[in-house]
GROMACS .gro file of C-alpha atoms in nm:
model
  366
    1PRO     CA    1   5.069  -4.784   3.991
    2GLU     CA    2   5.039  -5.123   3.934
    3ILE     CA    3   4.693  -5.244   4.054
    4LYS     CA    4   4.588  -5.519   4.306
    5TRP     CA    5   4.320  -5.761   4.293
    6LYS     CA    6   4.167  -5.943   4.520
    7GLN     CA    7   3.966  -6.301   4.411
    8ASN     CA    8   3.670  -6.374   4.571
    9GLU     CA    9   3.527  -6.702   4.388
   10GLY     CA   10   3.451  -6.546   4.073
   11THR     CA   11   3.458  -6.141   4.197
   12LEU     CA   12   3.763  -5.979   4.126
   13THR     CA   13   3.780  -5.636   4.353
   14GLN     CA   14   4.073  -5.393   4.310
   15GLN     CA   15   4.224  -5.349   4.653
   16GLY     CA   16   4.339  -4.899   4.637
   17ALA     CA   17   4.340  -4.591   4.416
   18TYR     CA   18   4.379  -4.621   4.027
   19THR     CA   19   4.345  -4.415   3.729
   20GLY     CA   20   4.363  -4.591   3.372
   21PHE     CA   21   4.292  -4.903   3.163
   22VAL     CA   22   4.247  -5.234   3.282
   23GLN     CA   23   4.311  -5.473   3.011
   24LEU     CA   24   4.105  -5.857   3.098
   25ALA     CA   25   4.125  -6.192   2.842
   26HIS     CA   26   3.988  -6.486   2.790
   27LEU     CA   27   4.262  -6.744   2.768
   28GLY     CA   28   4.075  -6.968   2.503
   29ASP     CA   29   4.100  -7.367   2.521
   30GLN     CA   30   4.491  -7.372   2.565
   31PRO     CA   31   4.537  -7.142   2.825
   32GLN     CA   32   4.906  -7.144   2.940
   33ASN     CA   33   4.936  -7.204   2.556
   34ASN     CA   34   4.737  -6.882   2.467
   35ILE     CA   35   4.943  -6.622   2.749
   36ASN     CA   36   5.236  -6.643   2.629
   37VAL     CA   37   5.103  -6.508   2.302
   38LEU     CA   38   4.830  -6.281   2.461
   39GLN     CA   39   5.169  -6.117   2.697
   40GLN     CA   40   5.332  -6.020   2.384
   41TYR     CA   41   5.051  -5.789   2.298
   42VAL     CA   42   4.968  -5.621   2.674
   43GLY     CA   43   4.938  -5.279   2.719
   44THR     CA   44   4.850  -5.164   2.331
   45TYR     CA   45   4.474  -5.143   2.307
   46PRO     CA   46   4.272  -4.907   2.004
   47ILE     CA   47   4.133  -4.535   2.103
   48GLU     CA   48   4.042  -4.457   1.777
   49GLY     CA   49   3.920  -4.643   1.417
   50THR     CA   50   3.827  -4.496   1.098
   51VAL     CA   51   3.674  -4.736   0.796
   52THR     CA   52   3.800  -4.718   0.426
   53TYR     CA   53   3.636  -4.851   0.130
   54ALA     CA   54   3.844  -4.876  -0.203
   55GLN     CA   55   3.732  -4.792  -0.528
   56VAL     CA   56   3.531  -5.094  -0.666
   57GLN     CA   57   3.750  -5.255  -0.939
   58GLY     CA   58   3.721  -5.542  -1.219
   59SER     CA   59   3.377  -5.572  -1.440
   60ASP     CA   60   3.150  -5.803  -1.416
   61SER     CA   61   3.287  -6.079  -1.667
   62THR     CA   62   3.617  -6.052  -1.431
   63GLY     CA   63   3.420  -5.999  -1.115
   64ARG     CA   64   3.391  -5.613  -0.919
   65SER     CA   65   3.526  -5.650  -0.574
   66SER     CA   66   3.599  -5.367  -0.337
   67ASN     CA   67   3.912  -5.318  -0.070
   68ILE     CA   68   3.770  -5.219   0.287
   69VAL     CA   69   4.070  -5.124   0.542
   70TYR     CA   70   3.989  -5.110   0.944
   71VAL     CA   71   4.231  -4.862   1.055
   72TYR     CA   72   4.318  -4.857   1.423
   73LYS     CA   73   4.485  -4.530   1.564
   74THR     CA   74   4.603  -4.712   1.925
   75ASN     CA   75   4.755  -4.572   2.266
   76THR     CA   76   5.131  -4.606   2.179
   77ASP     CA   77   5.041  -4.424   1.871
   78VAL     CA   78   5.009  -4.140   2.080
   79ASP     CA   79   5.283  -4.248   2.367
   80GLY     CA   80   5.534  -4.397   2.198
   81ASN     CA   81   5.568  -4.707   2.409
   82THR     CA   82   5.258  -4.944   2.647
   83LYS     CA   83   5.393  -4.753   2.975
   84GLN     CA   84   5.222  -5.099   3.191
   85VAL     CA   85   5.339  -5.252   3.411
   86TYR     CA   86   5.355  -5.665   3.317
   87ASN     CA   87   5.251  -5.932   3.533
   88THR     CA   88   5.491  -6.134   3.405
   89THR     CA   89   5.828  -6.132   3.241
   90SER     CA   90   5.867  -6.392   3.072
   91ALA     CA   91   5.703  -6.279   2.732
   92SER     CA   92   5.933  -6.000   2.512
   93THR     CA   93   5.623  -5.722   2.430
   94THR     CA   94   5.509  -5.569   2.093
   95MET     CA   95   5.354  -5.190   2.102
   96GLN     CA   96   5.122  -5.432   1.806
   97LEU     CA   97   4.757  -5.402   1.851
   98LEU     CA   98   4.574  -5.741   1.901
   99SER     CA   99   4.233  -5.836   1.786
  100PHE     CA  100   4.000  -6.112   1.655
  101VAL     CA  101   3.799  -6.158   1.255
  102LEU     CA  102   3.493  -6.316   1.197
  103PRO     CA  103   3.486  -6.597   0.966
  104HIS     CA  104   3.338  -6.411   0.681
  105HIS     CA  105   3.653  -6.179   0.667
  106VAL     CA  106   3.904  -6.469   0.691
  107ASP     CA  107   3.880  -6.647   0.341
  108LYS     CA  108   3.888  -6.282   0.195
  109ILE     CA  109   4.176  -6.095   0.421
  110SER     CA  110   4.503  -5.992   0.350
  111ASN     CA  111   4.737  -6.292   0.422
  112ASN     CA  112   5.029  -6.088   0.603
  113THR     CA  113   4.759  -5.958   0.904
  114ILE     CA  114   4.729  -6.306   1.035
  115LEU     CA  115   4.847  -6.440   1.338
  116SER     CA  116   5.016  -6.763   1.309
  117THR     CA  117   5.137  -6.796   1.659
  118GLY     CA  118   4.901  -7.057   1.802
  119LEU     CA  119   4.625  -6.811   1.947
  120SER     CA  120   4.314  -7.106   1.967
  121GLY     CA  121   3.954  -7.121   2.150
  122TYR     CA  122   3.816  -6.788   2.094
  123ARG     CA  123   3.459  -6.792   2.003
  124SER     CA  124   3.141  -6.564   1.903
  125ALA     CA  125   2.776  -6.639   1.787
  126LYS     CA  126   2.856  -6.541   1.457
  127GLY     CA  127   3.138  -6.845   1.448
  128ARG     CA  128   3.547  -6.915   1.512
  129LEU     CA  129   3.725  -6.583   1.581
  130THR     CA  130   4.094  -6.548   1.417
  131ALA     CA  131   4.360  -6.352   1.562
  132VAL     CA  132   4.507  -6.041   1.330
  133ALA     CA  133   4.816  -5.848   1.472
  134GLY     CA  134   4.871  -5.475   1.336
  135ASN     CA  135   4.695  -5.161   1.284
  136THR     CA  136   4.573  -5.228   0.934
  137ILE     CA  137   4.257  -5.509   0.854
  138SER     CA  138   4.190  -5.493   0.492
  139TYR     CA  139   3.999  -5.806   0.373
  140ASN     CA  140   3.852  -5.795  -0.023
  141GLN     CA  141   3.472  -5.787  -0.096
  142PRO     CA  142   3.329  -5.928  -0.351
  143LEU     CA  143   3.040  -5.732  -0.532
  144GLU     CA  144   2.686  -5.827  -0.712
  145ARG     CA  145   2.553  -5.595  -0.975
  146VAL     CA  146   2.264  -5.414  -0.834
  147SER     CA  147   2.020  -5.209  -1.127
  148PHE     CA  148   1.699  -5.006  -1.061
  149GLY     CA  149   1.508  -5.298  -1.275
  150GLY     CA  150   1.574  -5.702  -1.285
  151MET     CA  151   1.916  -5.794  -1.483
  152ARG     CA  152   1.699  -5.956  -1.723
  153ALA     CA  153   1.502  -5.744  -2.020
  154ILE     CA  154   1.114  -5.789  -2.021
  155GLY     CA  155   1.070  -5.941  -2.383
  156ASP     CA  156   0.750  -5.804  -2.576
  157SER     CA  157   0.527  -6.116  -2.483
  158ASP     CA  158   0.555  -6.069  -2.053
  159LYS     CA  159   0.606  -5.663  -2.102
  160GLU     CA  160   0.196  -5.669  -2.237
  161ARG     CA  161   0.096  -5.944  -1.977
  162LEU     CA  162   0.242  -5.630  -1.713
  163LYS     CA  163   0.063  -5.396  -1.827
  164GLN     CA  164  -0.306  -5.557  -1.814
  165GLN     CA  165  -0.114  -5.669  -1.391
  166LEU     CA  166   0.005  -5.311  -1.411
  167LEU     CA  167  -0.361  -5.138  -1.458
  168LYS     CA  168  -0.500  -5.355  -1.208
  169ASP     CA  169  -0.223  -5.289  -0.948
  170ALA     CA  170  -0.246  -4.933  -1.015
  171ALA     CA  171  -0.584  -4.926  -0.950
  172SER     CA  172  -0.607  -5.121  -0.651
  173SER     CA  173  -0.279  -5.094  -0.446
  174THR     CA  174  -0.214  -4.729  -0.482
  175THR     CA  175  -0.428  -4.597  -0.126
  176VAL     CA  176  -0.210  -4.516   0.142
  177THR     CA  177  -0.373  -4.459   0.457
  178ALA     CA  178  -0.122  -4.542   0.761
  179GLN     CA  179  -0.056  -4.236   0.968
  180ASP     CA  180   0.338  -4.350   1.037
  181PRO     CA  181   0.640  -4.304   0.911
  182TYR     CA  182   0.697  -4.721   0.878
  183PHE     CA  183   0.380  -4.850   0.738
  184TYR     CA  184   0.346  -4.480   0.519
  185GLY     CA  185   0.679  -4.546   0.345
  186LYS     CA  186   0.590  -4.913   0.296
  187GLY     CA  187   0.316  -4.785   0.092
  188VAL     CA  188   0.462  -4.473  -0.122
  189ALA     CA  189   0.811  -4.811  -0.158
  190ARG     CA  190   0.531  -4.981  -0.340
  191VAL     CA  191   0.376  -4.757  -0.519
  192ALA     CA  192   0.684  -4.607  -0.674
  193ARG     CA  193   0.738  -5.007  -0.724
  194LEU     CA  194   0.480  -4.960  -0.973
  195TYR     CA  195   0.636  -4.670  -1.079
  196GLN     CA  196   0.952  -4.819  -1.213
  197ILE     CA  197   0.722  -5.135  -1.376
  198ALA     CA  198   0.573  -4.888  -1.531
  199GLN     CA  199   0.900  -4.740  -1.703
  200GLU     CA  200   1.047  -5.087  -1.792
  201VAL     CA  201   0.723  -5.220  -1.976
  202GLY     CA  202   0.660  -4.886  -2.139
  203ASP     CA  203   0.307  -4.768  -2.018
  204LYS     CA  204   0.365  -4.378  -2.017
  205THR     CA  205   0.070  -4.338  -1.994
  206THR     CA  206   0.047  -4.543  -1.583
  207ALA     CA  207   0.417  -4.388  -1.542
  208ALA     CA  208   0.231  -4.057  -1.526
  209ALA     CA  209   0.013  -4.137  -1.320
  210LEU     CA  210   0.187  -4.290  -1.075
  211GLY     CA  211   0.501  -4.020  -1.070
  212THR     CA  212   0.195  -3.757  -0.979
  213LYS     CA  213   0.061  -3.995  -0.671
  214ILE     CA  214   0.444  -4.055  -0.516
  215VAL     CA  215   0.446  -3.668  -0.518
  216ASN     CA  216   0.102  -3.588  -0.359
  217LEU     CA  217   0.196  -3.896  -0.049
  218LEU     CA  218   0.557  -3.757  -0.053
  219THR     CA  219   0.473  -3.386  -0.046
  220PRO     CA  220   0.252  -3.362   0.346
  221TRP     CA  221   0.599  -3.578   0.501
  222LEU     CA  222   0.868  -3.375   0.323
  223VAL     CA  223   0.767  -3.093   0.228
  224SER     CA  224   0.454  -2.913   0.319
  225MET     CA  225   0.479  -3.111   0.675
  226SER     CA  226   0.103  -3.122   0.713
  227ASN     CA  227   0.032  -3.548   0.813
  228ASN     CA  228  -0.036  -3.587   1.189
  229ASP     CA  229   0.340  -3.700   1.255
  230THR     CA  230   0.567  -3.462   1.167
  231LEU     CA  231   0.904  -3.573   1.080
  232VAL     CA  232   1.152  -3.351   1.258
  233TYR     CA  233   1.522  -3.350   1.354
  234ASP     CA  234   1.655  -3.408   1.750
  235ALA     CA  235   1.931  -3.223   1.833
  236THR     CA  236   2.016  -3.423   2.122
  237TRP     CA  237   2.159  -3.703   1.827
  238GLY     CA  238   2.122  -3.561   1.551
  239GLY     CA  239   1.822  -3.737   1.353
  240ILE     CA  240   1.489  -3.697   1.203
  241VAL     CA  241   1.240  -3.848   1.424
  242SER     CA  242   0.868  -3.840   1.401
  243THR     CA  243   0.689  -3.642   1.690
  244LEU     CA  244   0.475  -3.919   1.832
  245GLY     CA  245   0.795  -4.147   1.799
  246ILE     CA  246   1.013  -3.845   2.042
  247SER     CA  247   0.686  -3.757   2.268
  248ASP     CA  248   0.634  -4.148   2.344
  249PRO     CA  249   0.990  -4.422   2.327
  250SER     CA  250   0.651  -4.690   2.223
  251GLN     CA  251   0.539  -4.553   1.933
  252ASP     CA  252   0.657  -4.523   1.570
  253PHE     CA  253   0.824  -4.913   1.680
  254GLY     CA  254   1.081  -4.697   1.911
  255GLN     CA  255   1.218  -4.480   1.612
  256GLY     CA  256   1.148  -4.177   1.822
  257ARG     CA  257   1.492  -4.356   2.052
  258TYR     CA  258   1.606  -4.397   1.657
  259ASN     CA  259   1.517  -4.797   1.635
  260ASP     CA  260   1.491  -4.882   1.285
  261HIS     CA  261   1.496  -4.598   1.085
  262HIS     CA  262   1.749  -4.747   0.788
  263PHE     CA  263   1.407  -4.950   0.769
  264HIS     CA  264   1.155  -4.608   0.760
  265TYR     CA  265   1.297  -4.380   0.538
  266GLY     CA  266   1.479  -4.572   0.317
  267TYR     CA  267   1.136  -4.661   0.158
  268PHE     CA  268   1.050  -4.296   0.156
  269LEU     CA  269   1.438  -4.349   0.002
  270TYR     CA  270   1.295  -4.586  -0.266
  271ALA     CA  271   1.007  -4.368  -0.337
  272GLY     CA  272   1.299  -4.084  -0.416
  273ALA     CA  273   1.498  -4.248  -0.604
  274ILE     CA  274   1.268  -4.455  -0.857
  275LEU     CA  275   1.086  -4.062  -0.931
  276ALA     CA  276   1.466  -3.858  -0.965
  277LYS     CA  277   1.580  -4.163  -1.242
  278TYR     CA  278   1.259  -4.085  -1.397
  279ASP     CA  279   1.191  -3.738  -1.390
  280ILE     CA  280   1.413  -3.492  -1.198
  281ASN     CA  281   1.270  -3.134  -1.243
  282THR     CA  282   0.831  -3.330  -1.049
  283PHE     CA  283   1.151  -3.461  -0.782
  284ALA     CA  284   1.322  -3.155  -0.703
  285PRO     CA  285   1.102  -3.022  -0.432
  286LEU     CA  286   1.183  -3.341  -0.260
  287ARG     CA  287   1.562  -3.367  -0.276
  288GLU     CA  288   1.611  -3.154   0.030
  289PRO     CA  289   1.430  -3.331   0.196
  290MET     CA  290   1.441  -3.687   0.115
  291ASN     CA  291   1.888  -3.543   0.112
  292GLN     CA  292   1.812  -3.511   0.498
  293LEU     CA  293   1.645  -3.869   0.553
  294LEU     CA  294   1.959  -4.014   0.369
  295ARG     CA  295   2.148  -3.831   0.625
  296ASP     CA  296   1.967  -4.017   0.898
  297TYR     CA  297   2.042  -4.372   0.824
  298ALA     CA  298   2.309  -4.376   0.563
  299ASN     CA  299   2.588  -4.068   0.657
  300PRO     CA  300   2.861  -4.122   0.382
  301SER     CA  301   3.081  -3.834   0.560
  302TYR     CA  302   3.303  -3.848   0.871
  303ALA     CA  303   3.289  -3.477   0.870
  304ASP     CA  304   2.859  -3.433   0.896
  305THR     CA  305   2.797  -3.216   1.218
  306GLN     CA  306   2.474  -3.279   1.200
  307PHE     CA  307   2.416  -3.658   1.163
  308PRO     CA  308   2.591  -3.930   1.263
  309TYR     CA  309   2.860  -4.180   0.938
  310MET     CA  310   2.651  -4.457   0.879
  311ARG     CA  311   2.388  -4.484   1.221
  312HIS     CA  312   2.281  -4.859   1.196
  313PHE     CA  313   2.580  -5.003   0.977
  314ASP     CA  314   2.839  -5.218   1.167
  315PRO     CA  315   3.104  -5.252   0.856
  316TYR     CA  316   3.294  -5.546   1.136
  317ASP     CA  317   3.004  -5.718   1.151
  318GLY     CA  318   2.898  -5.647   0.820
  319HIS     CA  319   2.513  -5.573   0.881
  320SER     CA  320   2.325  -5.342   1.090
  321TRP     CA  321   2.140  -5.343   1.448
  322ALA     CA  322   1.797  -5.237   1.448
  323ALA     CA  323   1.783  -5.138   1.733
  324GLY     CA  324   1.814  -4.788   1.904
  325LEU     CA  325   1.879  -4.658   2.202
  326PHE     CA  326   1.681  -4.927   2.370
  327SER     CA  327   1.828  -5.213   2.550
  328PHE     CA  328   1.746  -5.547   2.446
  329MET     CA  329   1.758  -5.869   2.761
  330ASP     CA  330   1.959  -6.078   2.408
  331GLY     CA  331   2.134  -5.775   2.334
  332ARG     CA  332   2.137  -5.645   1.997
  333ASN     CA  333   1.965  -5.722   1.667
  334GLN     CA  334   1.929  -5.764   1.313
  335GLU     CA  335   1.591  -5.805   1.297
  336SER     CA  336   1.529  -5.785   0.980
  337THR     CA  337   1.748  -5.843   0.704
  338GLY     CA  338   1.537  -5.773   0.348
  339GLU     CA  339   1.489  -5.409   0.520
  340ALA     CA  340   1.802  -5.349   0.571
  341ILE     CA  341   1.910  -5.429   0.253
  342ASN     CA  342   1.643  -5.250   0.114
  343ALA     CA  343   1.789  -4.964   0.310
  344TYR     CA  344   2.127  -4.950   0.125
  345TYR     CA  345   1.966  -5.109  -0.191
  346SER     CA  346   1.771  -4.732  -0.214
  347ALA     CA  347   2.042  -4.548  -0.080
  348TYR     CA  348   2.257  -4.692  -0.382
  349LEU     CA  349   1.943  -4.584  -0.683
  350TYR     CA  350   1.909  -4.251  -0.476
  351ALA     CA  351   2.293  -4.169  -0.521
  352THR     CA  352   2.301  -4.275  -0.827
  353ALA     CA  353   1.995  -4.115  -0.983
  354LEU     CA  354   2.128  -3.800  -0.895
  355GLY     CA  355   2.469  -3.860  -1.022
  356PHE     CA  356   2.666  -3.914  -0.772
  357GLU     CA  357   2.872  -4.123  -0.874
  358ASP     CA  358   3.125  -4.176  -0.599
  359THR     CA  359   2.824  -4.234  -0.331
  360ALA     CA  360   2.638  -4.482  -0.493
  361ALA     CA  361   2.936  -4.686  -0.496
  362PHE     CA  362   2.977  -4.613  -0.160
  363TYR     CA  363   2.692  -4.732  -0.085
  364GLU     CA  364   2.713  -5.088  -0.247
  365ILE     CA  365   2.988  -5.238  -0.104
  366VAL     CA  366   2.808  -5.144   0.132
   0.00000   0.00000   0.00000
């Protein structure tokens, strides 16, 4: 049925009963021009969306990249037509989906999806929006090479200097007293970084001691479950949460309500990745619980029924959102870009250490 509205200053009130979808559109800074374009797309709306990441192409010398594709299923795919009553009939209609992309998409997007019919005056907090038409949006994302160590080899003279500093740091910076998953994870990751440095400079004795330290730090949290703030599985939202966090939203930075999981568990995963790379046998008892932490915040599978796909990552915006089930007065937030990068860097290292090349490539793209 057709909707009838009553306007009272800035309020629209529906008159009578109605069941169905309502599409509202902002007219931008050129209302008359934009409304003629917008009406060509009236009646089509997305009902499902997926993201695909193509295999990495190119080389270090020529440039490496991956093609990222957003695919939307719309009501017209199901109904065969829009089945809508339009307010005007002056503009012909198309069953294509109309959407907008952000500035960081525009210089990488496939030209054939850019809408060139003159929509203008649409802005967001991230800059000017560009209209695109069609159920598929494809763009090419350049990639930088990442690895466990630095991009350049350490010189012999520097190795000796680093070995001396490593001994000092290993003696003073490997005690972790925190009781919560965030600061405890940061402490374990610090030890793991020293372990990586020991491997790079060839100090096998210090490396062996640090490897043992990592196992001793991770075991109470992931194997024996003997720490004071045990991690448990939450079947309601499908995730790993701390005991204190799930009982009190104010504890552990709200991680019991899914705040900051990629920050917290990214540190654990970094430690697991470094240990797995250099001592896979010692890592073996930690592998399954570490897999659960990976699935909690960086699950690469749509088919997983226990954990959601990429819990925090937003493929459209190209970054993660830190907030979980909390609402904030100023909207969602990223909060810590560096820790978000570390989370997916750690996922990449972890998949690489275990030999999962396709999964590692996915995390490299993310």
